[in-house]
Short mmCIF file of C-alpha atoms and ligand atoms in Angstrom, two decimals:
data_model
loop_
_atom_site.label_atom_id
_atom_site.label_comp_id
_atom_site.label_asym_id
_atom_site.label_seq_id
_atom_site.Cartn_x
_atom_site.Cartn_y
_atom_site.Cartn_z
CA MET A 572 0.00 0.00 0.00
CA SER A 573 1.53 3.31 -1.10
CA ASN A 574 1.10 6.66 0.68
CA GLU A 575 -1.51 7.46 -1.96
CA SER A 576 -3.47 4.28 -1.09
CA ILE A 577 -3.26 5.11 2.62
CA LYS A 578 -4.84 8.48 1.90
CA GLN A 579 -7.52 6.86 -0.28
CA PHE A 580 -8.33 4.39 2.50
CA GLU A 581 -8.59 7.14 5.12
CA ASP A 582 -10.71 9.27 2.77
CA ARG A 583 -13.09 6.33 2.23
CA VAL A 584 -13.59 6.01 5.99
CA LYS A 585 -14.21 9.78 6.25
CA ASN A 586 -16.68 9.61 3.37
CA THR A 587 -18.46 6.63 4.94
CA ILE A 588 -18.89 8.60 8.18
CA LYS A 589 -20.28 11.53 6.20
CA LYS A 590 -22.44 9.53 3.79
CA PHE A 591 -24.23 7.62 6.54
CA ASN A 592 -24.10 10.48 9.06
CA LEU A 593 -22.41 8.19 11.59
CA ILE A 594 -20.92 10.70 14.05
CA ASP A 595 -21.95 14.06 15.51
CA LYS A 596 -19.24 16.35 16.79
CA ASN A 597 -20.52 16.03 20.38
CA ASP A 598 -20.53 12.24 20.36
CA LYS A 599 -18.56 10.29 22.91
CA LEU A 600 -17.26 7.27 21.02
CA VAL A 601 -16.34 3.98 22.60
CA VAL A 602 -14.62 1.53 20.28
CA ALA A 603 -15.22 -2.17 20.91
CA CYS A 604 -11.71 -3.57 20.55
CA SER A 605 -10.48 -7.14 20.20
CA GLY A 606 -6.84 -6.18 19.66
CA GLY A 607 -7.19 -7.34 16.03
CA LYS A 608 -6.55 -5.41 12.82
CA ASP A 609 -10.10 -4.14 12.22
CA SER A 610 -10.87 -2.67 15.62
CA THR A 611 -7.32 -1.33 16.00
CA THR A 612 -7.60 0.38 12.61
CA VAL A 613 -10.93 1.99 13.43
CA LEU A 614 -9.69 3.03 16.89
CA TYR A 615 -6.63 4.66 15.35
CA LEU A 616 -8.72 6.52 12.76
CA MET A 617 -11.28 7.79 15.27
CA LYS A 618 -8.41 9.25 17.29
CA LYS A 619 -6.67 10.61 14.20
CA LEU A 620 -9.89 12.29 13.02
CA GLY A 621 -10.09 14.12 16.34
CA TYR A 622 -13.13 12.47 17.91
CA ASN A 623 -13.67 12.04 21.64
CA VAL A 624 -12.80 8.35 21.82
CA GLU A 625 -12.04 5.63 24.37
CA ALA A 626 -11.39 1.91 23.90
CA LEU A 627 -13.24 -1.00 25.48
CA THR A 628 -12.29 -4.67 25.37
CA VAL A 629 -13.56 -7.94 26.80
CA ASP A 630 -10.88 -10.33 27.99
CA LEU A 631 -12.49 -13.61 26.98
CA LEU A 632 -9.67 -15.66 28.50
CA ILE A 633 -9.12 -17.75 25.36
CA GLY A 634 -5.57 -18.78 26.43
CA ASP A 635 -2.54 -17.30 24.74
CA TRP A 636 -4.62 -15.74 21.94
CA SER A 637 -6.53 -13.46 24.35
CA LYS A 638 -3.36 -12.64 26.29
CA LYS A 639 -1.42 -11.56 23.18
CA ASN A 640 -4.34 -9.50 21.87
CA LEU A 641 -4.75 -7.75 25.21
CA ASP A 642 -1.01 -7.02 25.47
CA ASN A 643 -1.05 -5.61 21.93
CA LEU A 644 -4.07 -3.45 22.64
CA LYS A 645 -2.62 -2.09 25.87
CA LYS A 646 0.56 -1.12 24.05
CA PHE A 647 -1.36 0.47 21.19
CA CYS A 648 -3.56 2.52 23.54
CA LYS A 649 -0.58 3.64 25.61
CA ASP A 650 1.39 4.69 22.51
CA ASN A 651 -1.63 6.58 21.13
CA GLU A 652 -2.81 8.08 24.44
CA ILE A 653 -6.22 6.41 24.34
CA LYS A 654 -7.97 5.39 27.54
CA LEU A 655 -8.59 1.65 27.61
CA HIS A 656 -11.34 -0.02 29.66
CA GLU A 657 -11.12 -3.76 30.25
CA ILE A 658 -13.92 -6.18 31.05
CA ASN A 659 -12.84 -9.53 32.44
CA ILE A 660 -15.42 -12.16 31.54
CA ARG A 661 -14.71 -14.23 34.66
CA LYS A 662 -15.29 -11.23 36.92
CA GLU A 663 -18.56 -10.37 35.16
CA LEU A 664 -20.02 -13.78 34.43
CA GLY A 665 -18.03 -16.06 36.74
CA TYR A 666 -16.28 -18.19 34.11
CA SER A 667 -14.01 -18.04 31.04
CA ILE A 668 -15.77 -18.09 27.67
CA CYS A 669 -14.33 -21.57 27.01
CA TYR A 670 -16.03 -22.97 30.14
CA ILE A 671 -19.30 -21.16 29.38
CA ARG A 672 -19.26 -22.43 25.82
CA SER A 673 -18.41 -26.05 26.53
CA THR A 674 -21.08 -26.29 29.24
CA ILE A 675 -23.75 -24.81 26.97
CA GLN A 676 -22.63 -27.00 24.07
CA SER A 677 -22.95 -30.16 26.18
CA LYS A 678 -26.69 -29.38 26.34
CA THR A 679 -27.45 -27.53 23.09
CA ASN A 680 -26.19 -27.38 19.52
CA LEU A 681 -25.28 -23.66 19.58
CA ASN A 682 -21.99 -22.79 17.90
CA ASN A 683 -18.94 -21.09 19.44
CA CYS A 684 -19.38 -17.66 17.87
CA MET A 685 -23.09 -17.50 18.55
CA ILE A 686 -22.55 -18.03 22.28
CA CYS A 687 -19.47 -15.81 22.48
CA GLY A 688 -21.04 -13.04 20.36
CA VAL A 689 -24.13 -12.85 22.58
CA MET A 690 -21.99 -12.58 25.75
CA LYS A 691 -19.67 -9.97 24.26
CA ARG A 692 -22.46 -7.75 22.93
CA TRP A 693 -24.25 -7.81 26.29
CA LEU A 694 -21.08 -6.97 28.26
CA ILE A 695 -19.97 -4.25 25.84
CA ASN A 696 -23.36 -2.55 25.62
CA LYS A 697 -23.68 -2.44 29.41
CA LYS A 698 -20.18 -1.07 29.93
CA ALA A 699 -20.43 1.44 27.07
CA ARG A 700 -23.62 2.75 28.68
CA ASP A 701 -21.83 3.06 32.06
CA LEU A 702 -19.13 5.03 30.26
CA ARG A 703 -21.83 7.32 28.84
CA ALA A 704 -20.92 6.52 25.28
CA THR A 705 -23.28 8.00 22.71
CA LYS A 706 -22.05 5.66 19.94
CA LEU A 707 -20.36 2.29 20.05
CA VAL A 708 -17.88 1.95 17.19
CA THR A 709 -17.08 -1.49 15.80
CA GLY A 710 -14.44 -2.63 13.35
CA HIS A 711 -16.88 -4.50 11.09
CA ASN A 712 -15.73 -4.27 7.48
CA MET A 713 -17.47 -4.94 4.16
CA ASP A 714 -16.53 -8.64 4.20
CA ASP A 715 -18.06 -9.13 7.67
CA GLU A 716 -21.27 -7.47 6.57
CA ALA A 717 -21.51 -9.43 3.29
CA GLN A 718 -20.95 -12.68 5.21
CA THR A 719 -23.68 -11.87 7.75
CA ILE A 720 -26.21 -10.95 5.04
CA PHE A 721 -25.39 -14.21 3.22
CA MET A 722 -25.56 -16.29 6.42
CA ASN A 723 -28.97 -14.86 7.32
CA ILE A 724 -30.27 -15.82 3.87
CA ILE A 725 -28.79 -19.34 4.01
CA ASN A 726 -30.30 -19.80 7.48
CA GLY A 727 -33.70 -18.67 6.16
CA ASN A 728 -33.69 -15.73 8.56
CA PRO A 729 -33.42 -12.51 6.50
CA LYS A 730 -35.32 -10.69 9.23
CA LEU A 731 -32.13 -10.67 11.31
CA SER A 732 -30.57 -8.43 8.65
CA LEU A 733 -32.87 -5.63 9.80
CA TYR A 734 -30.31 -4.94 12.51
CA LEU A 735 -27.41 -4.67 10.05
CA GLY A 736 -26.11 -1.62 8.18
CA PRO A 737 -23.55 1.12 8.93
CA ARG A 738 -25.72 2.28 11.86
CA SER A 739 -27.05 -0.79 13.48
CA GLY A 740 -28.81 -2.35 16.40
CA VAL A 741 -32.16 -1.64 17.93
CA ARG A 742 -33.50 1.76 18.94
CA ASP A 743 -33.80 1.76 22.72
CA LYS A 744 -32.66 4.04 25.54
CA LYS A 745 -30.60 1.23 27.10
CA PHE A 746 -28.98 0.24 23.85
CA ILE A 747 -25.98 2.19 22.56
CA GLU A 748 -26.19 2.64 18.82
CA ARG A 749 -23.43 0.80 16.93
CA ILE A 750 -21.66 2.38 14.01
CA LYS A 751 -19.31 0.84 11.44
CA PRO A 752 -16.95 3.37 9.84
CA LEU A 753 -15.14 0.55 7.92
CA TYR A 754 -18.41 -0.48 6.29
CA LEU A 755 -17.21 0.19 2.74
CA CYS A 756 -13.63 -1.08 3.24
CA SER A 757 -12.77 -4.67 2.32
CA GLU A 758 -10.96 -6.93 4.75
CA GLU A 759 -7.98 -7.02 2.41
CA GLU A 760 -7.72 -3.22 2.42
CA VAL A 761 -7.95 -3.08 6.21
CA THR A 762 -5.21 -5.73 6.48
CA GLN A 763 -2.96 -3.80 4.10
CA TYR A 764 -3.56 -0.55 5.97
CA SER A 765 -2.90 -2.17 9.35
CA ARG A 766 0.34 -3.77 8.08
CA MET A 767 1.46 -0.54 6.47
CA MET A 768 0.86 1.36 9.72
CA ASN A 769 2.75 -1.33 11.66
CA PHE A 770 -0.06 -1.78 14.16
CA PRO A 771 0.87 -4.30 16.85
CA VAL A 772 -1.74 -6.94 15.96
CA LEU A 773 -1.92 -10.69 15.33
CA TYR A 774 -3.00 -11.60 11.81
CA LYS A 775 -4.41 -14.94 12.95
CA PRO A 776 -8.07 -15.83 13.30
CA CYS A 777 -9.52 -16.65 16.70
CA PRO A 778 -8.74 -20.33 17.44
CA CYS A 779 -12.39 -20.92 18.34
CA SER A 780 -13.66 -19.77 14.94
CA LEU A 781 -11.80 -22.20 12.71
CA ASN A 782 -14.76 -24.49 11.98
CA SER A 783 -17.43 -21.83 12.25
CA PHE A 784 -20.25 -21.37 9.76
CA ARG A 785 -19.00 -17.81 9.21
CA ARG A 786 -15.59 -19.13 8.19
CA LYS A 787 -17.19 -21.48 5.65
CA VAL A 788 -19.24 -18.61 4.21
CA LYS A 789 -16.12 -16.43 4.19
CA ASN A 790 -14.26 -19.05 2.12
CA ILE A 791 -17.15 -19.25 -0.38
CA LEU A 792 -17.33 -15.46 -0.80
CA ASP A 793 -13.53 -15.06 -0.98
CA ASP A 794 -13.41 -17.73 -3.67
CA TYR A 795 -16.23 -16.10 -5.63
CA GLU A 796 -14.62 -12.67 -5.29
CA THR A 797 -11.52 -13.91 -7.14
CA ARG A 798 -13.79 -14.22 -10.24
CA ASN A 799 -16.12 -11.30 -9.57
CA HIS A 800 -14.22 -8.48 -7.91
CA SER A 801 -17.30 -6.57 -6.78
CA ALA A 802 -19.23 -9.52 -5.34
CA LYS A 803 -19.06 -8.40 -1.68
CA TYR A 804 -19.61 -4.75 -2.55
CA ASN A 805 -22.68 -5.79 -4.58
CA ILE A 806 -24.08 -7.86 -1.70
CA VAL A 807 -23.70 -4.98 0.76
CA THR A 808 -24.99 -2.20 -1.49
CA THR A 809 -27.91 -4.30 -2.75
CA PHE A 810 -28.79 -5.04 0.86
CA LEU A 811 -28.79 -1.31 1.68
CA GLU A 812 -31.17 -0.71 -1.23
CA ILE A 813 -33.64 -3.37 -0.11
CA LYS A 814 -33.35 -2.74 3.65
CA PRO A 815 -36.25 -0.21 3.70
CA LYS A 816 -38.43 -2.88 1.99
CA LEU A 817 -37.33 -5.49 4.55
CA LYS A 818 -38.34 -3.08 7.30
CA ARG A 819 -41.81 -2.77 5.84
CA LEU A 820 -42.07 -6.53 5.36
CA TYR A 821 -41.04 -7.54 8.88
CA LYS A 822 -42.49 -5.65 11.78
CA ASP A 823 -39.83 -4.82 14.35
CA GLU A 824 -40.26 -6.77 17.57
CA GLU A 825 -40.93 -4.79 20.69
CA ILE A 826 -38.04 -4.28 23.09
CA ILE A 827 -38.73 -5.17 26.70
CA TYR A 828 -36.33 -5.47 29.64
CA CYS A 829 -34.99 -8.75 30.96
CA LYS A 830 -36.69 -9.65 34.23
CA SER A 831 -33.41 -10.99 35.55
CA CYS A 832 -30.73 -8.45 34.54
CA GLY A 833 -32.80 -5.50 33.27
CA GLU A 834 -31.01 -5.34 29.92
CA PRO A 835 -32.91 -4.92 26.61
CA ALA A 836 -34.51 -8.18 25.49
CA ARG A 837 -37.15 -9.60 23.18
CA LYS A 838 -38.42 -12.17 25.66
CA ASP A 839 -38.93 -12.13 29.44
CA MET A 840 -35.32 -13.09 29.85
CA CYS A 841 -32.47 -11.90 27.62
CA LYS A 842 -30.30 -14.37 25.73
CA VAL A 843 -27.40 -14.01 28.17
CA CYS A 844 -29.54 -14.83 31.21
CA ARG A 845 -31.08 -17.77 29.38
CA LEU A 846 -27.65 -19.10 28.38
CA MET A 847 -26.13 -18.50 31.82
CA SER A 848 -29.01 -20.41 33.42
CA ILE A 849 -27.91 -23.41 31.31
CA VAL A 850 -24.34 -22.99 32.65
CA GLN A 851 -25.46 -22.70 36.25
CA ASN A 852 -27.99 -25.57 36.27
FE1 SF4 B 2267 -15.78 -15.23 20.02
FE2 SF4 B 2267 -16.15 -16.29 17.56
FE3 SF4 B 2267 -15.06 -13.85 17.86
FE4 SF4 B 2267 -13.67 -16.03 18.60
S1 SF4 B 2267 -14.33 -15.49 16.51
S2 SF4 B 2267 -13.86 -14.12 19.74
S3 SF4 B 2267 -15.33 -17.34 19.35
S4 SF4 B 2267 -17.17 -14.47 18.39
ZN1 ZN B 2268 -30.85 -10.77 31.28
#
């Protein structure tokens, strides 16, 4: 990536923020960080663009992988003078994600990322709200979004895509709106940018995701993209065109509050409380 390509990449992120009206100047941004290339890139750019930004991470306690990512993130935040907030999953939920997952999987057929994703989103939303964040920034890129749209179709659940897009999530006072400034950047471009900027990150996937459905879909889309270079862009932009129609087709479910933890939910109990009751019983 040349200096020219770095500028083009940064301009695309700026244009994405402008095009989708992602950030107001008074926003307090909290970036959900894993220590990986995507969230580190978006954290760096939010700081570089002059926004009021802090970093938030969940230590999932996935052995050496979590430890290295956390060390990298601490170094990055220190070097860039960004305040980092850490959530330790054992302190919050009583166990490591590996224990939570294996216990749930001994009784259900839920996959690794589904369980882990639910826990992380719940922890991050709660903490971002405590930090008085007005927007929660994620490192989701165009590949991630195209994969999710595709997965929801394959699973026969396009309704779930209602919560996708560059500004995503549900509208609720207890839910911090999520924004995705890398929405129109491919994973390859983010990787090149991160390498060029010498960010201290691991370029290895999470060890728990190797057999995931997402990874299989990723391989299909990557393979197809070698023959049709705009495949992922087409999936994402077509989705944005039809999203208003999807909204009319599927009525949004009402948000209520979990009777156990008080967090936003669609049933009496939120997904985290339902899953944790499996772990504890
Ligand atoms: Fe969790 Fe899956 Fe992400 Fe690994 S890849 S951290 S298991 S959601
Ligand atoms: Zn709950």
